[in-house]
mmCIF file of C-alpha atoms in Angstrom:
data_model
loop_
_atom_site.group_PDB
_atom_site.id
_atom_site.type_symbol
_atom_site.label_atom_id
_atom_site.label_comp_id
_atom_site.label_asym_id
_atom_site.label_seq_id
_atom_site.Cartn_x
_atom_site.Cartn_y
_atom_site.Cartn_z
ATOM 1 C CA UNK A 1 -74.245 8.881 -56.004
ATOM 2 C CA UNK A 2 -72.232 10.116 -52.992
ATOM 3 C CA UNK A 3 -73.467 8.223 -49.986
ATOM 4 C CA UNK A 4 -70.704 8.606 -47.276
ATOM 5 C CA UNK A 5 -67.825 10.829 -46.115
ATOM 6 C CA UNK A 6 -64.081 10.137 -45.503
ATOM 7 C CA UNK A 7 -63.465 9.295 -41.825
ATOM 8 C CA UNK A 8 -60.179 11.275 -41.878
ATOM 9 C CA UNK A 9 -60.973 14.531 -43.684
ATOM 10 C CA UNK A 10 -64.803 14.514 -43.820
ATOM 11 C CA UNK A 11 -64.892 14.872 -47.618
ATOM 12 C CA UNK A 12 -67.613 13.097 -49.535
ATOM 13 C CA UNK A 13 -66.491 9.852 -51.179
ATOM 14 C CA UNK A 14 -68.286 7.175 -53.247
ATOM 15 C CA UNK A 15 -69.686 4.217 -51.458
ATOM 16 C CA UNK A 16 -67.133 1.766 -52.933
ATOM 17 C CA UNK A 17 -64.152 3.879 -51.726
ATOM 18 C CA UNK A 18 -63.257 3.215 -48.057
ATOM 19 C CA UNK A 19 -61.099 6.347 -47.641
ATOM 20 C CA UNK A 20 -60.353 9.500 -49.571
ATOM 21 C CA UNK A 21 -57.554 8.959 -52.184
ATOM 22 C CA UNK A 22 -55.734 12.085 -51.090
ATOM 23 C CA UNK A 23 -55.707 10.867 -47.487
ATOM 24 C CA UNK A 24 -54.329 7.446 -48.524
ATOM 25 C CA UNK A 25 -51.540 9.062 -50.564
ATOM 26 C CA UNK A 26 -50.671 11.338 -47.656
ATOM 27 C CA UNK A 27 -50.288 8.342 -45.313
ATOM 28 C CA UNK A 28 -47.992 6.528 -47.768
ATOM 29 C CA UNK A 29 -45.751 9.584 -48.177
ATOM 30 C CA UNK A 30 -45.640 10.019 -44.431
ATOM 31 C CA UNK A 31 -43.809 6.667 -43.925
ATOM 32 C CA UNK A 32 -41.638 6.576 -47.097
ATOM 33 C CA UNK A 33 -38.469 7.639 -45.254
ATOM 34 C CA UNK A 34 -38.714 4.580 -42.983
ATOM 35 C CA UNK A 35 -38.997 2.205 -45.962
ATOM 36 C CA UNK A 36 -35.989 3.753 -47.696
ATOM 37 C CA UNK A 37 -33.888 3.598 -44.519
ATOM 38 C CA UNK A 38 -34.724 -0.064 -43.926
ATOM 39 C CA UNK A 39 -33.815 -0.932 -47.549
ATOM 40 C CA UNK A 40 -30.438 0.830 -47.315
ATOM 41 C CA UNK A 41 -29.646 -0.931 -44.005
ATOM 42 C CA UNK A 42 -30.472 -4.342 -45.515
ATOM 43 C CA UNK A 43 -28.168 -3.695 -48.498
ATOM 44 C CA UNK A 44 -25.319 -2.650 -46.199
ATOM 45 C CA UNK A 45 -25.675 -5.846 -44.139
ATOM 46 C CA UNK A 46 -25.616 -8.001 -47.292
ATOM 47 C CA UNK A 47 -22.464 -6.259 -48.581
ATOM 48 C CA UNK A 48 -20.721 -6.641 -45.207
ATOM 49 C CA UNK A 49 -21.535 -10.371 -45.059
ATOM 50 C CA UNK A 50 -20.279 -10.955 -48.605
ATOM 51 C CA UNK A 51 -17.027 -9.095 -47.847
ATOM 52 C CA UNK A 52 -16.223 -11.030 -44.671
ATOM 53 C CA UNK A 53 -17.233 -14.554 -45.791
ATOM 54 C CA UNK A 54 -13.981 -15.331 -47.806
ATOM 55 C CA UNK A 55 -11.899 -14.425 -44.733
ATOM 56 C CA UNK A 56 -13.888 -16.449 -42.230
ATOM 57 C CA UNK A 57 -14.965 -19.435 -44.346
ATOM 58 C CA UNK A 58 -11.869 -20.503 -46.301
ATOM 59 C CA UNK A 59 -9.527 -20.836 -43.314
ATOM 60 C CA UNK A 60 -11.678 -23.179 -41.248
ATOM 61 C CA UNK A 61 -10.294 -26.706 -40.722
ATOM 62 C CA UNK A 62 -13.327 -28.177 -42.520
ATOM 63 C CA UNK A 63 -12.778 -26.033 -45.614
ATOM 64 C CA UNK A 64 -9.049 -26.767 -45.676
ATOM 65 C CA UNK A 65 -9.603 -30.483 -45.219
ATOM 66 C CA UNK A 66 -12.266 -30.581 -47.929
ATOM 67 C CA UNK A 67 -10.272 -28.682 -50.502
ATOM 68 C CA UNK A 68 -6.883 -30.293 -49.808
ATOM 69 C CA UNK A 69 -7.313 -33.395 -52.035
ATOM 70 C CA UNK A 70 -8.094 -31.176 -55.027
ATOM 71 C CA UNK A 71 -4.679 -29.461 -54.961
ATOM 72 C CA UNK A 72 -2.530 -29.906 -58.066
ATOM 73 C CA UNK A 73 1.263 -29.784 -58.343
ATOM 74 C CA UNK A 74 2.912 -26.423 -58.849
ATOM 75 C CA UNK A 75 3.744 -25.280 -62.365
ATOM 76 C CA UNK A 76 7.066 -26.390 -63.808
ATOM 77 C CA UNK A 77 7.780 -22.899 -65.158
ATOM 78 C CA UNK A 78 10.858 -20.980 -64.043
ATOM 79 C CA UNK A 79 8.851 -18.792 -61.669
ATOM 80 C CA UNK A 80 9.615 -19.594 -58.034
ATOM 81 C CA UNK A 81 6.685 -21.235 -56.161
ATOM 82 C CA UNK A 82 4.906 -19.209 -53.528
ATOM 83 C CA UNK A 83 6.043 -19.862 -49.986
ATOM 84 C CA UNK A 84 3.498 -21.657 -47.837
ATOM 85 C CA UNK A 85 2.984 -20.273 -44.294
ATOM 86 C CA UNK A 86 3.879 -22.819 -41.660
ATOM 87 C CA UNK A 87 0.498 -22.466 -39.981
ATOM 88 C CA UNK A 88 -1.314 -23.316 -43.231
ATOM 89 C CA UNK A 89 1.008 -26.145 -44.460
ATOM 90 C CA UNK A 90 -0.885 -29.365 -45.216
ATOM 91 C CA UNK A 91 -0.061 -32.678 -43.551
ATOM 92 C CA UNK A 92 -0.088 -36.193 -44.996
ATOM 93 C CA UNK A 93 -3.532 -36.904 -43.512
ATOM 94 C CA UNK A 94 -5.030 -34.021 -45.497
ATOM 95 C CA UNK A 95 -4.682 -36.052 -48.731
ATOM 96 C CA UNK A 96 -6.605 -39.124 -49.818
ATOM 97 C CA UNK A 97 -4.604 -42.211 -50.821
ATOM 98 C CA UNK A 98 -4.636 -41.640 -54.642
ATOM 99 C CA UNK A 99 -3.173 -38.154 -54.105
ATOM 100 C CA UNK A 100 -0.550 -39.531 -51.678
ATOM 101 C CA UNK A 101 0.422 -42.091 -54.321
ATOM 102 C CA UNK A 102 0.881 -39.274 -56.867
ATOM 103 C CA UNK A 103 3.058 -37.338 -54.395
ATOM 104 C CA UNK A 104 5.120 -40.496 -53.810
ATOM 105 C CA UNK A 105 5.505 -40.933 -57.586
ATOM 106 C CA UNK A 106 6.677 -37.305 -57.968
ATOM 107 C CA UNK A 107 9.251 -37.907 -55.224
ATOM 108 C CA UNK A 108 10.529 -41.031 -56.986
ATOM 109 C CA UNK A 109 10.838 -39.096 -60.265
ATOM 110 C CA UNK A 110 12.770 -36.329 -58.523
ATOM 111 C CA UNK A 111 15.192 -38.840 -56.974
ATOM 112 C CA UNK A 112 15.637 -40.621 -60.317
ATOM 113 C CA UNK A 113 16.571 -37.275 -61.911
ATOM 114 C CA UNK A 114 19.551 -37.156 -59.542
ATOM 115 C CA UNK A 115 18.152 -34.572 -57.112
ATOM 116 C CA UNK A 116 19.483 -34.987 -53.554
ATOM 117 C CA UNK A 117 17.245 -36.146 -50.732
ATOM 118 C CA UNK A 118 16.600 -32.844 -48.911
ATOM 119 C CA UNK A 119 16.385 -30.897 -52.164
ATOM 120 C CA UNK A 120 13.820 -33.390 -53.506
ATOM 121 C CA UNK A 121 11.808 -33.148 -50.269
ATOM 122 C CA UNK A 122 11.755 -29.334 -50.498
ATOM 123 C CA UNK A 123 10.747 -29.416 -54.168
ATOM 124 C CA UNK A 124 7.794 -31.745 -53.541
ATOM 125 C CA UNK A 125 6.760 -29.841 -50.394
ATOM 126 C CA UNK A 126 6.689 -26.484 -52.230
ATOM 127 C CA UNK A 127 4.967 -27.984 -55.256
ATOM 128 C CA UNK A 128 2.118 -29.521 -53.239
ATOM 129 C CA UNK A 129 1.906 -26.852 -50.521
ATOM 130 C CA UNK A 130 2.812 -29.160 -47.661
ATOM 131 C CA UNK A 131 5.547 -29.576 -45.074
ATOM 132 C CA UNK A 132 8.768 -31.544 -45.565
ATOM 133 C CA UNK A 133 7.790 -33.844 -42.677
ATOM 134 C CA UNK A 134 4.551 -34.686 -44.503
ATOM 135 C CA UNK A 135 6.546 -35.631 -47.607
ATOM 136 C CA UNK A 136 8.731 -37.950 -45.532
ATOM 137 C CA UNK A 137 5.635 -39.549 -43.966
ATOM 138 C CA UNK A 138 4.210 -40.232 -47.450
ATOM 139 C CA UNK A 139 7.578 -41.629 -48.585
ATOM 140 C CA UNK A 140 7.646 -44.063 -45.651
ATOM 141 C CA UNK A 141 4.046 -45.090 -46.365
ATOM 142 C CA UNK A 142 4.818 -45.674 -50.061
ATOM 143 C CA UNK A 143 7.840 -47.858 -49.290
ATOM 144 C CA UNK A 144 5.950 -49.775 -46.602
ATOM 145 C CA UNK A 145 2.952 -50.448 -48.871
ATOM 146 C CA UNK A 146 5.157 -51.146 -51.937
ATOM 147 C CA UNK A 147 3.469 -48.543 -54.109
ATOM 148 C CA UNK A 148 4.692 -49.136 -57.640
ATOM 149 C CA UNK A 149 5.624 -46.207 -59.850
ATOM 150 C CA UNK A 150 2.767 -45.428 -62.275
ATOM 151 C CA UNK A 151 3.202 -46.908 -65.727
ATOM 152 C CA UNK A 152 1.743 -45.243 -68.800
ATOM 153 C CA UNK A 153 -1.876 -46.256 -69.044
ATOM 154 C CA UNK A 154 -2.777 -48.545 -71.898
ATOM 155 C CA UNK A 155 -6.048 -46.610 -72.218
ATOM 156 C CA UNK A 156 -4.215 -43.494 -73.459
ATOM 157 C CA UNK A 157 -5.439 -42.202 -76.761
ATOM 158 C CA UNK A 158 -3.847 -44.177 -79.609
ATOM 159 C CA UNK A 159 -4.963 -43.301 -83.106
ATOM 160 C CA UNK A 160 -3.027 -46.074 -84.885
ATOM 161 C CA UNK A 161 -4.021 -49.590 -85.842
ATOM 162 C CA UNK A 162 -2.075 -52.441 -84.257
ATOM 163 C CA UNK A 163 0.430 -53.074 -87.122
ATOM 164 C CA UNK A 164 1.405 -49.373 -87.019
ATOM 165 C CA UNK A 165 1.702 -49.458 -83.214
ATOM 166 C CA UNK A 166 4.033 -52.471 -83.530
ATOM 167 C CA UNK A 167 6.192 -50.568 -86.016
ATOM 168 C CA UNK A 168 6.371 -47.530 -83.682
ATOM 169 C CA UNK A 169 7.316 -49.792 -80.753
ATOM 170 C CA UNK A 170 10.106 -51.458 -82.748
ATOM 171 C CA UNK A 171 11.495 -48.119 -83.907
ATOM 172 C CA UNK A 172 11.584 -46.896 -80.313
ATOM 173 C CA UNK A 173 13.374 -50.058 -79.170
ATOM 174 C CA UNK A 174 15.996 -49.526 -81.889
ATOM 175 C CA UNK A 175 16.664 -46.022 -80.487
ATOM 176 C CA UNK A 176 17.301 -47.547 -77.013
ATOM 177 C CA UNK A 177 14.393 -46.305 -74.927
ATOM 178 C CA UNK A 178 13.325 -42.836 -73.855
ATOM 179 C CA UNK A 179 16.150 -41.064 -75.677
ATOM 180 C CA UNK A 180 14.286 -41.764 -78.941
ATOM 181 C CA UNK A 181 10.925 -40.296 -77.874
ATOM 182 C CA UNK A 182 11.551 -36.979 -79.625
ATOM 183 C CA UNK A 183 12.613 -38.659 -82.847
ATOM 184 C CA UNK A 184 9.663 -41.082 -82.920
ATOM 185 C CA UNK A 185 7.036 -38.481 -81.927
ATOM 186 C CA UNK A 186 8.307 -36.092 -84.586
ATOM 187 C CA UNK A 187 8.242 -38.761 -87.287
ATOM 188 C CA UNK A 188 4.760 -40.124 -86.516
ATOM 189 C CA UNK A 189 3.134 -36.896 -85.272
ATOM 190 C CA UNK A 190 1.996 -38.501 -82.012
ATOM 191 C CA UNK A 191 2.110 -37.199 -78.452
ATOM 192 C CA UNK A 192 4.619 -38.488 -75.896
ATOM 193 C CA UNK A 193 1.758 -39.970 -73.827
ATOM 194 C CA UNK A 194 0.559 -41.973 -76.856
ATOM 195 C CA UNK A 195 4.098 -43.249 -77.503
ATOM 196 C CA UNK A 196 4.452 -44.284 -73.828
ATOM 197 C CA UNK A 197 1.105 -46.110 -74.044
ATOM 198 C CA UNK A 198 2.374 -47.977 -77.121
ATOM 199 C CA UNK A 199 5.570 -48.925 -75.224
ATOM 200 C CA UNK A 200 3.468 -50.214 -72.332
ATOM 201 C CA UNK A 201 1.243 -52.212 -74.709
ATOM 202 C CA UNK A 202 4.254 -53.636 -76.581
ATOM 203 C CA UNK A 203 5.990 -54.682 -73.353
ATOM 204 C CA UNK A 204 2.842 -56.384 -72.025
ATOM 205 C CA UNK A 205 2.167 -58.209 -75.337
ATOM 206 C CA UNK A 206 5.820 -59.101 -75.963
ATOM 207 C CA UNK A 207 6.260 -57.325 -79.268
ATOM 208 C CA UNK A 208 9.847 -57.986 -80.333
ATOM 209 C CA UNK A 209 12.012 -56.600 -83.102
ATOM 210 C CA UNK A 210 10.942 -57.678 -86.594
ATOM 211 C CA UNK A 211 12.520 -60.787 -88.040
ATOM 212 C CA UNK A 212 13.267 -61.459 -91.659
ATOM 213 C CA UNK A 213 10.364 -63.042 -93.519
ATOM 214 C CA UNK A 214 11.433 -66.542 -94.554
ATOM 215 C CA UNK A 215 11.415 -67.271 -98.280
ATOM 216 C CA UNK A 216 9.309 -70.328 -99.118
ATOM 217 C CA UNK A 217 11.661 -73.145 -100.146
ATOM 218 C CA UNK A 218 11.519 -74.633 -103.604
ATOM 219 C CA UNK A 219 9.669 -77.951 -103.494
ATOM 220 C CA UNK A 220 12.172 -80.788 -103.671
ATOM 221 C CA UNK A 221 11.819 -84.498 -103.307
ATOM 222 C CA UNK A 222 11.539 -85.499 -99.714
ATOM 223 C CA UNK A 223 14.865 -86.999 -98.627
ATOM 224 C CA UNK A 224 14.930 -89.956 -96.325
ATOM 225 C CA UNK A 225 14.458 -89.085 -92.699
ATOM 226 C CA UNK A 226 17.824 -88.722 -90.938
ATOM 227 C CA UNK A 227 18.573 -90.619 -87.820
ATOM 228 C CA UNK A 228 17.585 -88.386 -84.896
ATOM 229 C CA UNK A 229 20.519 -87.104 -82.898
ATOM 230 C CA UNK A 230 19.946 -87.099 -79.151
ATOM 231 C CA UNK A 231 20.124 -83.604 -77.640
ATOM 232 C CA UNK A 232 23.195 -82.582 -75.743
ATOM 233 C CA UNK A 233 22.562 -83.380 -72.083
ATOM 234 C CA UNK A 234 22.287 -80.334 -69.855
ATOM 235 C CA UNK A 235 24.624 -80.427 -66.876
ATOM 236 C CA UNK A 236 22.719 -81.425 -63.795
ATOM 237 C CA UNK A 237 24.985 -79.370 -61.538
ATOM 238 C CA UNK A 238 24.543 -75.612 -62.099
ATOM 239 C CA UNK A 239 27.627 -73.387 -62.159
ATOM 240 C CA UNK A 240 28.630 -71.452 -59.070
ATOM 241 C CA UNK A 241 29.603 -67.796 -58.811
ATOM 242 C CA UNK A 242 30.745 -65.375 -56.138
ATOM 243 C CA UNK A 243 30.927 -61.572 -55.929
ATOM 244 C CA UNK A 244 34.241 -60.253 -54.648
ATOM 245 C CA UNK A 245 33.308 -56.555 -54.859
ATOM 246 C CA UNK A 246 31.188 -54.917 -53.594
ATOM 247 C CA UNK A 247 30.588 -56.858 -50.418
ATOM 248 C CA UNK A 248 27.293 -57.152 -48.580
ATOM 249 C CA UNK A 249 26.538 -53.911 -46.664
ATOM 250 C CA UNK A 250 28.948 -51.698 -48.677
ATOM 251 C CA UNK A 251 28.089 -48.138 -49.713
ATOM 252 C CA UNK A 252 28.593 -47.580 -53.454
ATOM 253 C CA UNK A 253 28.426 -44.790 -56.014
ATOM 254 C CA UNK A 254 26.251 -44.572 -59.092
ATOM 255 C CA UNK A 255 28.563 -46.580 -61.408
ATOM 256 C CA UNK A 256 30.513 -49.530 -59.970
ATOM 257 C CA UNK A 257 32.642 -52.239 -61.599
ATOM 258 C CA UNK A 258 31.380 -55.445 -59.972
ATOM 259 C CA UNK A 259 34.013 -58.210 -59.861
ATOM 260 C CA UNK A 260 33.817 -61.876 -59.032
ATOM 261 C CA UNK A 261 34.610 -65.502 -59.959
ATOM 262 C CA UNK A 262 32.473 -68.092 -61.768
ATOM 263 C CA UNK A 263 33.116 -71.805 -62.358
ATOM 264 C CA UNK A 264 31.337 -74.747 -63.932
ATOM 265 C CA UNK A 265 29.714 -72.751 -66.783
ATOM 266 C CA UNK A 266 28.768 -75.444 -69.284
ATOM 267 C CA UNK A 267 28.065 -75.393 -73.014
ATOM 268 C CA UNK A 268 24.891 -73.481 -73.835
ATOM 269 C CA UNK A 269 24.784 -71.829 -70.433
ATOM 270 C CA UNK A 270 25.040 -68.031 -70.105
ATOM 271 C CA UNK A 271 25.461 -65.970 -66.937
ATOM 272 C CA UNK A 272 24.333 -62.393 -66.228
ATOM 273 C CA UNK A 273 24.768 -59.857 -63.422
ATOM 274 C CA UNK A 274 21.463 -58.507 -62.065
ATOM 275 C CA UNK A 275 20.474 -55.713 -59.671
ATOM 276 C CA UNK A 276 17.137 -55.682 -57.819
ATOM 277 C CA UNK A 277 15.720 -52.574 -56.190
ATOM 278 C CA UNK A 278 14.363 -53.058 -52.662
ATOM 279 C CA UNK A 279 11.766 -50.305 -53.260
ATOM 280 C CA UNK A 280 9.625 -48.821 -56.050
ATOM 281 C CA UNK A 281 8.191 -52.072 -57.394
ATOM 282 C CA UNK A 282 11.211 -54.300 -56.606
ATOM 283 C CA UNK A 283 12.075 -54.568 -60.308
ATOM 284 C CA UNK A 284 15.066 -56.575 -61.576
ATOM 285 C CA UNK A 285 17.537 -54.762 -63.872
ATOM 286 C CA UNK A 286 19.966 -57.011 -65.859
ATOM 287 C CA UNK A 287 23.331 -55.209 -66.001
ATOM 288 C CA UNK A 288 25.185 -57.291 -68.590
ATOM 289 C CA UNK A 289 26.473 -60.723 -69.543
ATOM 290 C CA UNK A 290 29.353 -62.248 -67.576
ATOM 291 C CA UNK A 291 32.270 -63.260 -69.832
ATOM 292 C CA UNK A 292 34.933 -64.837 -67.597
ATOM 293 C CA UNK A 293 38.588 -65.247 -68.518
ATOM 294 C CA UNK A 294 40.457 -68.553 -68.406
ATOM 295 C CA UNK A 295 40.759 -68.344 -64.604
ATOM 296 C CA UNK A 296 37.005 -67.707 -64.204
ATOM 297 C CA UNK A 297 37.346 -64.060 -63.109
ATOM 298 C CA UNK A 298 34.875 -61.540 -64.520
ATOM 299 C CA UNK A 299 33.936 -57.834 -64.237
ATOM 300 C CA UNK A 300 30.677 -56.053 -65.230
ATOM 301 C CA UNK A 301 29.739 -52.387 -64.838
ATOM 302 C CA UNK A 302 26.623 -51.918 -62.666
ATOM 303 C CA UNK A 303 24.440 -48.841 -62.161
ATOM 304 C CA UNK A 304 22.889 -47.916 -58.769
ATOM 305 C CA UNK A 305 20.717 -44.925 -59.555
ATOM 306 C CA UNK A 306 18.821 -43.511 -56.561
ATOM 307 C CA UNK A 307 20.731 -42.061 -53.609
ATOM 308 C CA UNK A 308 19.895 -43.488 -50.182
ATOM 309 C CA UNK A 309 18.247 -46.706 -51.407
ATOM 310 C CA UNK A 310 19.392 -50.328 -51.180
ATOM 311 C CA UNK A 311 19.931 -52.765 -54.047
ATOM 312 C CA UNK A 312 20.415 -56.533 -54.205
ATOM 313 C CA UNK A 313 23.277 -57.653 -56.486
ATOM 314 C CA UNK A 314 23.525 -61.275 -57.671
ATOM 315 C CA UNK A 315 24.483 -63.563 -60.581
ATOM 316 C CA UNK A 316 21.982 -65.665 -62.567
ATOM 317 C CA UNK A 317 22.399 -68.329 -65.239
ATOM 318 C CA UNK A 318 20.153 -69.893 -67.884
ATOM 319 C CA UNK A 319 20.357 -72.337 -70.768
ATOM 320 C CA UNK A 320 17.106 -71.068 -72.335
ATOM 321 C CA UNK A 321 17.865 -68.953 -75.474
ATOM 322 C CA UNK A 322 14.696 -66.858 -75.040
ATOM 323 C CA UNK A 323 15.547 -66.104 -71.414
ATOM 324 C CA UNK A 324 19.116 -65.173 -72.377
ATOM 325 C CA UNK A 325 17.765 -62.816 -75.067
ATOM 326 C CA UNK A 326 15.569 -61.051 -72.491
ATOM 327 C CA UNK A 327 18.444 -60.699 -70.019
ATOM 328 C CA UNK A 328 20.659 -59.192 -72.750
ATOM 329 C CA UNK A 329 17.961 -56.780 -74.019
ATOM 330 C CA UNK A 330 18.800 -53.113 -73.332
ATOM 331 C CA UNK A 331 15.097 -52.364 -72.869
ATOM 332 C CA UNK A 332 14.931 -54.463 -69.696
ATOM 333 C CA UNK A 333 18.172 -52.919 -68.433
ATOM 334 C CA UNK A 334 16.506 -49.480 -68.667
ATOM 335 C CA UNK A 335 12.969 -50.346 -67.527
ATOM 336 C CA UNK A 336 13.448 -53.528 -65.482
ATOM 337 C CA UNK A 337 11.445 -56.758 -65.287
ATOM 338 C CA UNK A 338 9.057 -57.952 -62.572
ATOM 339 C CA UNK A 339 10.615 -61.436 -62.255
ATOM 340 C CA UNK A 340 13.396 -63.564 -63.713
ATOM 341 C CA UNK A 341 12.682 -65.265 -67.061
ATOM 342 C CA UNK A 342 11.798 -68.937 -67.280
ATOM 343 C CA UNK A 343 14.624 -71.457 -66.611
ATOM 344 C CA UNK A 344 16.753 -68.768 -64.900
ATOM 345 C CA UNK A 345 18.281 -69.400 -61.461
ATOM 346 C CA UNK A 346 20.451 -67.432 -59.024
ATOM 347 C CA UNK A 347 23.894 -69.038 -58.577
ATOM 348 C CA UNK A 348 25.609 -66.576 -56.217
ATOM 349 C CA UNK A 349 25.004 -65.102 -52.804
ATOM 350 C CA UNK A 350 23.046 -61.823 -52.733
ATOM 351 C CA UNK A 351 25.056 -58.703 -51.825
ATOM 352 C CA UNK A 352 22.891 -55.831 -50.543
ATOM 353 C CA UNK A 353 24.547 -52.447 -51.097
ATOM 354 C CA UNK A 354 23.386 -48.869 -50.423
ATOM 355 C CA UNK A 355 23.734 -46.005 -52.868
ATOM 356 C CA UNK A 356 25.588 -43.105 -51.183
#
């Protein structure tokens, strides 16, 4: 059946076989060293590219700008944060607005904890891996745009029905605010975030302290209707007050005894000293009720918390019992209110002081 010969070696081969098998194998083995060399060179190039890509790719402006908004604050553990090289420090424009708001909120918290200005700037800068100048830029933007401090979200996980949430809120109010968080969380087995969400919900819905359940009266014969007594007329002229100390433009410490004079305080009218922050939400913090002596002089202790910020100090009056209850509530002294209660007016000049 042999009908032709191999063109390379002249050996007889079948018709279906184009070349002798031994010749084909010899040709393959002749070029094997080139194939192996090319494979090894390709592997070396791949390894070199993979080794150099972290050094060349991560330091480009595009990579830094893309990854900057995903940075998280540094850990609050006792380990010192890593120093950030000046050439790699992030600027305020490297963060989107929600992240800048979070940085502004962290700065406010640091100042409220009593940390000094420069120390607070350095803490936030190291925690977020940015420069101190960038922190100051974000602070100015937050004050200019009136960014409010974040309040606990009402959507936080709450595993209690509403009557139980009301009871938790009332217990926390009886412990005078945040100082009772540990006690309430330990008793109910809830997280601090859940308790803060309950406080937020209770404040928004106006949950007050529980009142005694009235006992149904025993049915008695209906007595004749008494003659209605006209209500006591409310004085048309509101009282007047003045603040003798501190004066407008003064620099004050954290705790100050505010003094002044009030006159014309009628029956059923109550007066309170209030402080309003000119930043961080512009909340109003009632400081206490004014109880003048026979000559009309009064004194109330006032708290100016954050160093370097300005506060408005003024006197208000109301003849509304509900408004007076809100102004005397310790909860609003600690957390503030967005506006004055109904039927409440300012009766003194406003003294703007700066916390030194």
